[in-house]
Amino acid sequence: MMCSLWRGSLLTLTSSLNRRVFQCCRQLGRSYNIASCMPEAVAFQGVSDHSGLYKFSVNESDRFWGAVARQRLSWISPFHTVQNCDFSQGKIKWFEGGKLNVSVNCLDRHVQTCPERVALIWERDEPGTEVKITYRQLLELTCRLGNLLKRQGVRRGDCVTIYMPPCPLAVASMLACARIGAAHNVVFAGFSSEALADRIRDAQSSTVITVNQGVRGGKVVDLKRTVDQAVQNCPSVQQVLVAMRTENTVAMTDRDVPLEEEMMKEDVVCEPVAMDSEDVLFLLYTSGSTGKPKGLVHTQAGYLLYTSLTHRYVFNYHDGDVFGCVADIGWITGHSYIVYGPLCNGGTTVLFESTPVYPNPGRYWEMVERLGINQFYGAPTAIRLLLKYGDEWVQNYNRSSLKTLGSVGEPINTEAWEWYHRVVGDGRCPVVDTWWQTETGGICIAPRPSDPEAEIVPGMAMRPFYGIKPALLDTEVVTGDALCISQAWPGMARTIHNHHQRFTETYFHPYPGFFFTGDGAHRSKEGYYQIVGRLDDVINVSGHRLGTAELEDVVIYLMVEEDVLAQQLREMVSRSIAKYACPDFIQVVRCLPKTRSGKIMRRVLRKVVERNTDELGDLSTLDDPDSVHEVISGHRRLC
Ligand code: 6R9
């Protein structure tokens, strides 16, 4: 029976009226009006252009978000207050009084209008074996899972930990939690058993959902075994639901529940729970620079609204498009732009199980051709890796379906940006460098390609999204560098699970009255933003503050080629930045300590250089633990 649910069917995606309206608007060219930048905006009388709409969104924030929330979301009962926020206490509340169900917004309403539209394309590890799941099928999977969770004793307000690679059952698990009012805690299925155990314990989950094995880059990974090890140290866990990703059997204990078998016994109808706007939707842990990882809390309505709006406008997503975000679902990017944003918009979204180089460095672009991907969203670390392999791997494939290219996770250096634009996008697709964080819930600064007038400068995140009011505040050494946001927006995190004080201290105390992002940024005279990296990674040389991004932009390629002498590196830095910026000390390593999402853990490097290797902080998100040992031993040898 499972097979019939999994069997992919080729569907003709219906082109809705909406799409035709947009085509007309585009034909009108420069004489576009407000309806072409935001159809919802007809409610904002008197506002007639894109920048006017932005101003309205920040100056009349209640009217803006109130109208958008009424139009974009399906409510069970209407909200009475748009926002009730006080940064001094870290109090953030949106759409109070309103009740809704997130899974209904992501599934049921699309099943009513287009049940056979493809919701998910599961791009499995082996190219050409993708599986398509329609909205009707995804609703069915979600309901069965919701009923199973209830049968297993999961109640409204509980938190379910999900340790699965990107796959339809992982998405159905997230939505099943949302349907029955439980929160989810997705843990990246590459984290160690200790990292998983830490997160299960902090979230106090009684239920874990996993798969027997994962498959990535041609390798089989024993995920269930990692869960077994983790739950030994998690007294809260009462059951582990195990889905079968491969045909290999794994040892099952009394605690384990065979997921497919049990969900097939359940009904395909599961009554959605009416949730308050501010009930918890999920926890997501991000590494803290010191101490334990932080379980950031996102709630129902505001988060859903914000991801849906940003997905629609930042990527210029239209009905019928295929959206390809190659992130993992265990990262906020996966939550917001694989699952919630695209599904809320009735989109078709890709779940990428593989790696950028499996079976070869043409994988992304072969997939773009085969699936007809229209918006591609990836990380600079992968773009830089692929660039090294040359243009042919890209040019071998037809990429004419592509309309927008997105970048996220770290600053994209100029060469990578140019290559992405010129080679991948054939110079015709806007590259949107999107700045945001787990804490912000969705994209906050991006070029906004849906604005036909918008200029895009390579390597710049450019402009704030609707409702986002950035402020650059003085740091200890330099004026106007610390990126803050001066008013609330619906997508922002509400607290750190069980640590509200840490939440207010981290984000609201450094600059009273502002949300502090921890990143540094510059603003050009045109008002465009450029992100320069984490402020705590800034290097202070003779009173000059240097962003790590700026330095890395100069040396990055040489480092990869590994055949460049220290002297040449110094000359380059001195030529491109200044003599004072030249490093005194250069250590060549095989690879830098990075997180799974490709961010260099510079705080760890700093500790090594300071010889404080006993205080490396939270290393649970580290991709390759050996990299730290190599840096430490190499550093000892050199000094
Ligand atoms: C979405 C995500 C957040 C941190 C953020 C910043 C860095 C993300 C960026 C970027 C420069 C961009 N970052 N996007 N820096 N340009 N376009 O990555 O969330 O994992 O929480 O990381 O990533 O430093 O503060 P998260």
Coordinates of C-alpha atoms in Angstrom, one line a residue, residues 209-573:
I209 CA 11.1 9.9 14.5
T210 CA 14.0 8.6 12.4
V211 CA 14.8 6.3 9.4
N212 CA 16.6 3.0 9.5
Q213 CA 19.4 4.3 7.3
G214 CA 20.2 7.4 5.3
V215 CA 21.7 7.4 1.8
R216 CA 24.0 10.3 0.8
G217 CA 26.7 10.5 -1.8
G218 CA 26.4 6.8 -2.6
K219 CA 27.0 5.9 1.1
V220 CA 24.6 4.3 3.5
V221 CA 24.5 5.9 7.0
D222 CA 23.2 4.0 10.0
L223 CA 20.9 6.7 11.4
K224 CA 18.9 4.4 13.6
R225 CA 22.1 3.3 15.3
T226 CA 22.9 6.9 16.1
V227 CA 19.5 7.3 17.6
D228 CA 19.9 4.2 19.7
Q229 CA 23.1 5.5 21.2
A230 CA 21.6 9.0 21.8
V231 CA 18.4 7.8 23.5
Q232 CA 20.4 5.7 26.0
N233 CA 21.1 9.0 27.7
C234 CA 17.6 10.5 27.2
P235 CA 15.2 9.3 29.9
S236 CA 12.4 11.3 28.4
V237 CA 12.2 9.2 25.3
Q238 CA 9.5 6.6 25.3
Q239 CA 9.3 5.7 21.6
V240 CA 11.2 5.8 18.4
L241 CA 9.3 5.8 15.2
V242 CA 11.4 4.2 12.5
A243 CA 10.7 4.7 8.7
M244 CA 12.4 2.5 6.2
R245 CA 14.6 4.5 3.8
T246 CA 16.5 1.4 2.6
E247 CA 15.5 -2.2 2.5
N248 CA 18.0 -3.3 5.2
T249 CA 16.5 -4.4 8.4
V250 CA 17.9 -2.9 11.6
A251 CA 17.6 -4.1 15.2
M252 CA 14.3 -3.0 16.7
T253 CA 13.7 -2.8 20.4
D254 CA 10.4 -2.6 22.4
R255 CA 10.6 1.1 22.2
D256 CA 10.8 1.1 18.4
V257 CA 7.7 1.5 16.2
P258 CA 7.8 0.6 12.5
L259 CA 6.5 3.8 11.1
E260 CA 5.1 2.9 7.6
E261 CA 3.4 -0.3 9.0
E262 CA 1.7 1.6 11.8
M263 CA 0.7 4.6 9.9
M264 CA -1.0 2.5 7.3
K265 CA -3.4 1.3 10.0
E266 CA -4.5 4.9 10.6
D267 CA -7.3 6.9 9.1
V268 CA -6.5 9.4 6.3
V269 CA -8.5 12.1 8.0
C270 CA -7.0 13.8 11.1
E271 CA -8.9 16.7 12.6
P272 CA -6.6 19.8 12.7
V273 CA -6.2 21.4 16.1
A274 CA -7.1 25.2 16.3
M275 CA -3.8 26.7 17.4
D276 CA -3.2 30.1 18.9
S277 CA -1.0 32.4 16.8
E278 CA 1.6 32.3 19.5
D279 CA 1.6 28.6 20.3
V280 CA 5.0 27.0 19.5
L281 CA 5.5 25.6 16.0
F282 CA 9.0 24.4 16.4
L283 CA 12.3 24.6 18.2
L284 CA 15.5 24.7 16.2
Y285 CA 18.9 24.5 17.8
T286 CA 21.8 26.7 16.6
S287 CA 25.2 26.5 18.0
G288 CA 26.1 29.0 20.6
S289 CA 29.6 30.3 20.7
T290 CA 29.9 29.4 24.3
G291 CA 27.9 26.9 26.3
K292 CA 25.1 24.9 25.1
P293 CA 23.3 25.2 21.7
K294 CA 20.3 27.5 21.8
G295 CA 16.8 26.1 21.1
L296 CA 15.2 29.0 19.2
V297 CA 11.5 29.0 19.4
H298 CA 9.2 29.9 16.4
T299 CA 5.5 30.2 16.7
Q300 CA 2.6 29.6 14.3
A301 CA 1.1 32.5 12.4
G302 CA 3.8 35.1 12.2
Y303 CA 6.5 32.6 11.1
L304 CA 4.3 31.1 8.5
L305 CA 3.2 34.4 7.1
Y306 CA 6.8 35.7 6.9
T307 CA 8.2 32.6 5.2
S308 CA 5.4 32.6 2.7
L309 CA 5.7 36.3 1.8
T310 CA 9.5 36.2 1.5
H311 CA 9.4 33.0 -0.5
R312 CA 7.0 34.6 -2.9
Y313 CA 8.7 38.0 -3.4
V314 CA 12.4 37.4 -2.8
F315 CA 12.6 34.6 -5.3
N316 CA 9.8 35.9 -7.5
Y317 CA 8.0 32.6 -7.1
H318 CA 4.9 32.1 -9.3
D319 CA 2.3 29.4 -9.3
G320 CA 3.5 26.4 -11.3
D321 CA 7.2 27.1 -10.7
V322 CA 9.5 24.4 -9.3
F323 CA 11.5 25.6 -6.3
G324 CA 14.8 23.9 -5.7
C325 CA 16.4 24.7 -2.3
V326 CA 19.3 22.3 -1.8
A327 CA 19.6 22.8 1.9
D328 CA 19.0 20.2 4.5
I329 CA 15.7 20.3 6.4
G330 CA 17.6 20.4 9.7
W331 CA 18.7 23.9 8.9
I332 CA 16.4 26.9 9.2
T333 CA 16.8 27.4 5.4
G334 CA 15.2 24.0 5.0
H335 CA 12.3 24.8 7.4
S336 CA 11.5 28.1 5.8
Y337 CA 12.3 27.6 2.1
I338 CA 11.8 23.8 1.6
V339 CA 8.8 23.3 3.8
Y340 CA 6.8 26.2 5.2
G341 CA 7.2 29.0 2.7
P342 CA 6.8 27.0 -0.5
L343 CA 4.0 24.8 0.8
C344 CA 2.0 27.7 2.3
N345 CA 2.2 29.2 -1.2
G346 CA 1.0 26.0 -2.9
G347 CA 4.3 25.6 -4.5
T348 CA 6.3 22.6 -5.8
T349 CA 9.4 22.1 -3.7
V350 CA 12.4 19.9 -4.1
L351 CA 13.9 17.7 -1.3
F352 CA 17.5 17.2 -2.1
E353 CA 19.0 14.1 -0.5
S354 CA 22.4 14.0 -2.2
T355 CA 25.6 16.1 -2.3
P356 CA 26.7 18.7 -4.9
V357 CA 29.4 16.3 -6.3
Y358 CA 27.5 13.0 -6.4
P359 CA 27.9 11.3 -8.7
N360 CA 29.9 14.1 -10.2
P361 CA 30.2 17.9 -10.0
G362 CA 27.4 18.3 -12.5
R363 CA 24.7 17.0 -10.1
Y364 CA 22.9 20.3 -9.3
W365 CA 22.6 21.3 -13.0
E366 CA 21.7 17.9 -14.2
M367 CA 18.9 18.0 -11.6
V368 CA 17.9 21.5 -12.7
E369 CA 17.5 20.2 -16.3
R370 CA 15.7 17.0 -15.3
L371 CA 13.3 18.6 -12.8
G372 CA 12.9 21.9 -14.6
I373 CA 13.9 23.9 -11.6
N374 CA 12.9 27.6 -11.8
Q375 CA 14.5 29.0 -8.6
F376 CA 17.7 27.5 -7.3
Y377 CA 18.7 28.3 -3.7
G378 CA 22.1 27.1 -2.4
A379 CA 25.1 28.0 -0.3
P380 CA 28.3 29.9 -1.3
T381 CA 30.4 27.0 0.1
A382 CA 29.0 24.7 -2.5
I383 CA 29.2 27.3 -5.3
R384 CA 32.9 27.8 -4.5
L385 CA 33.5 24.1 -4.5
L386 CA 31.8 23.6 -7.9
L387 CA 33.6 26.6 -9.5
K388 CA 36.9 24.8 -9.0
Y389 CA 35.7 22.0 -11.3
G390 CA 35.2 24.3 -14.2
D391 CA 32.4 25.5 -16.4
E392 CA 31.9 22.4 -18.4
W393 CA 30.0 20.6 -15.6
V394 CA 27.5 23.4 -15.7
Q395 CA 27.4 23.9 -19.5
N396 CA 26.7 20.2 -20.2
Y397 CA 23.1 20.7 -19.0
N398 CA 20.2 22.8 -20.1
R399 CA 19.5 25.4 -17.5
S400 CA 16.9 27.5 -19.4
S401 CA 14.3 26.8 -16.8
L402 CA 16.2 28.8 -14.2
K403 CA 14.8 32.3 -13.4
T404 CA 16.3 33.2 -10.0
L405 CA 19.5 32.0 -8.3
G406 CA 19.7 32.4 -4.5
S407 CA 22.6 32.3 -2.1
V408 CA 22.5 31.9 1.7
G409 CA 24.5 31.1 4.7
E410 CA 27.6 33.3 4.5
P411 CA 28.8 36.3 2.4
I412 CA 29.2 35.2 -1.2
N413 CA 32.6 36.5 -2.5
T414 CA 32.8 38.4 -5.7
E415 CA 34.3 35.6 -7.9
A416 CA 31.7 33.0 -6.7
W417 CA 28.9 35.6 -7.3
E418 CA 30.1 36.3 -10.8
W419 CA 30.5 32.7 -11.7
Y420 CA 27.0 31.8 -10.4
H421 CA 25.6 34.7 -12.4
R422 CA 27.6 34.3 -15.6
V423 CA 28.0 30.6 -15.9
V424 CA 25.2 29.0 -14.0
G425 CA 22.6 31.6 -14.9
D426 CA 24.0 32.4 -18.3
G427 CA 24.0 36.1 -17.2
R428 CA 20.3 36.3 -17.4
C429 CA 19.0 35.2 -13.9
P430 CA 19.1 37.6 -11.0
V431 CA 21.3 36.4 -8.2
V432 CA 19.7 37.0 -4.8
D433 CA 22.1 37.1 -2.0
T434 CA 19.8 36.6 1.0
W435 CA 20.8 37.6 4.5
W436 CA 19.0 36.2 7.5
Q437 CA 19.4 33.9 10.5
T438 CA 17.7 31.1 12.4
E439 CA 16.6 34.0 14.8
T440 CA 15.0 36.0 12.0
G441 CA 12.8 33.1 10.7
G442 CA 13.0 34.3 7.1
I443 CA 15.0 36.4 4.7
C444 CA 15.5 40.0 6.0
I445 CA 17.9 41.6 3.5
A446 CA 17.8 40.6 -0.2
P447 CA 17.8 42.3 -3.6
R448 CA 14.1 41.7 -4.2
P449 CA 13.9 40.6 -7.9
S450 CA 10.2 41.1 -7.9
D451 CA 10.9 44.8 -8.2
P452 CA 11.5 45.2 -11.9
E453 CA 13.5 48.4 -11.2
A454 CA 15.9 46.9 -8.7
E455 CA 19.5 47.1 -9.4
I456 CA 21.7 44.2 -8.0
V457 CA 25.3 44.8 -7.0
P458 CA 27.4 41.6 -6.9
G459 CA 28.1 40.3 -3.4
M460 CA 25.6 42.6 -1.7
A461 CA 22.5 41.6 0.1
M462 CA 21.1 45.0 -0.9
R463 CA 17.8 45.9 0.5
P464 CA 15.6 45.2 3.5
F465 CA 12.5 43.2 2.9
Y466 CA 9.0 44.6 3.6
G467 CA 8.6 45.4 7.3
I468 CA 12.4 45.2 8.1
K469 CA 14.0 48.3 9.4
P470 CA 17.8 47.8 9.7
A471 CA 20.0 50.1 11.7
L472 CA 23.8 50.2 11.8
L473 CA 25.0 51.0 15.3
D474 CA 28.3 51.9 16.8
T475 CA 30.6 49.0 17.8
E476 CA 33.4 49.4 20.3
V477 CA 35.9 50.5 17.8
V478 CA 34.1 51.6 14.6
T479 CA 31.0 53.6 14.1
G480 CA 27.9 52.3 12.4
D481 CA 28.9 48.7 11.9
A482 CA 26.7 46.5 14.1
L483 CA 23.7 45.3 12.1
C484 CA 20.5 45.7 14.2
I485 CA 16.8 45.7 13.4
S486 CA 14.8 48.4 15.0
Q487 CA 11.3 47.1 14.9
A488 CA 9.6 43.7 15.2
W489 CA 8.5 41.6 12.3
P490 CA 6.3 38.5 12.3
G491 CA 9.0 35.9 11.5
M492 CA 11.4 36.6 14.4
A493 CA 12.1 34.0 17.0
R494 CA 10.1 34.4 20.3
T495 CA 12.5 33.1 22.8
I496 CA 15.2 30.5 23.5
H497 CA 13.5 27.3 24.8
N498 CA 13.7 27.5 28.7
H499 CA 16.1 30.4 28.6
H500 CA 14.2 33.6 28.1
Q501 CA 16.8 35.6 29.9
R502 CA 19.6 34.3 27.6
F503 CA 17.3 35.4 24.7
T504 CA 16.9 39.0 25.9
E505 CA 20.6 39.2 27.0
T506 CA 21.9 38.0 23.6
Y507 CA 19.6 39.9 21.3
F508 CA 18.1 42.9 23.0
H509 CA 20.5 44.0 25.7
P510 CA 23.6 44.9 23.6
Y511 CA 21.6 47.8 21.9
P512 CA 18.6 48.7 24.0
G513 CA 15.5 49.2 21.7
F514 CA 17.0 47.1 18.9
F515 CA 17.3 43.5 17.9
F516 CA 21.0 42.8 17.6
T517 CA 22.0 40.3 14.9
G518 CA 25.6 39.8 15.8
D519 CA 26.7 40.5 12.2
G520 CA 28.6 43.5 10.9
A521 CA 27.4 45.4 7.8
H522 CA 28.1 48.4 5.7
R523 CA 25.6 50.6 3.9
S524 CA 26.4 52.2 0.6
K525 CA 25.4 55.8 -0.2
E526 CA 22.5 54.3 -2.3
G527 CA 21.3 52.6 0.9
Y528 CA 22.4 49.1 -0.1
Y529 CA 23.6 46.7 2.6
Q530 CA 26.7 44.6 2.5
I531 CA 27.2 42.0 5.2
V532 CA 30.7 41.6 6.4
G533 CA 30.4 38.6 8.7
R534 CA 30.0 37.9 12.4
L535 CA 31.1 40.9 14.5
D536 CA 32.8 38.6 17.0
D537 CA 34.9 37.4 14.1
V538 CA 36.2 40.8 13.3
I539 CA 40.0 41.1 13.5
N540 CA 41.4 44.3 15.0
V541 CA 44.7 45.3 13.5
S542 CA 46.3 48.5 14.8
G543 CA 42.9 49.9 15.4
H544 CA 41.5 48.9 12.0
R545 CA 38.7 46.5 12.1
L546 CA 38.8 43.9 9.3
G547 CA 35.9 41.7 8.5
T548 CA 36.9 38.1 7.9
A549 CA 34.8 38.0 4.8
E550 CA 36.9 40.8 3.3
L551 CA 40.2 39.0 3.9
E552 CA 38.8 35.7 2.8
D553 CA 37.6 37.1 -0.5
V554 CA 41.2 37.9 -1.4
V555 CA 42.9 34.7 -0.3
I556 CA 40.2 32.0 -0.8
Y557 CA 41.2 30.6 -4.2
L558 CA 44.9 30.4 -3.4
M559 CA 44.1 28.6 -0.2
V560 CA 42.2 25.9 -2.1
E561 CA 45.0 25.5 -4.6
E562 CA 47.4 25.0 -1.8
D563 CA 50.5 25.9 -3.8
V564 CA 50.8 29.5 -2.9
L565 CA 53.6 30.7 -0.7
A566 CA 53.0 32.9 2.3
Q567 CA 54.8 35.7 0.6
Q568 CA 52.4 35.7 -2.3
L569 CA 49.4 35.7 0.0
R570 CA 50.8 38.7 1.9
E571 CA 51.3 40.5 -1.4
M572 CA 47.8 39.9 -2.4
V573 CA 46.3 41.1 0.8

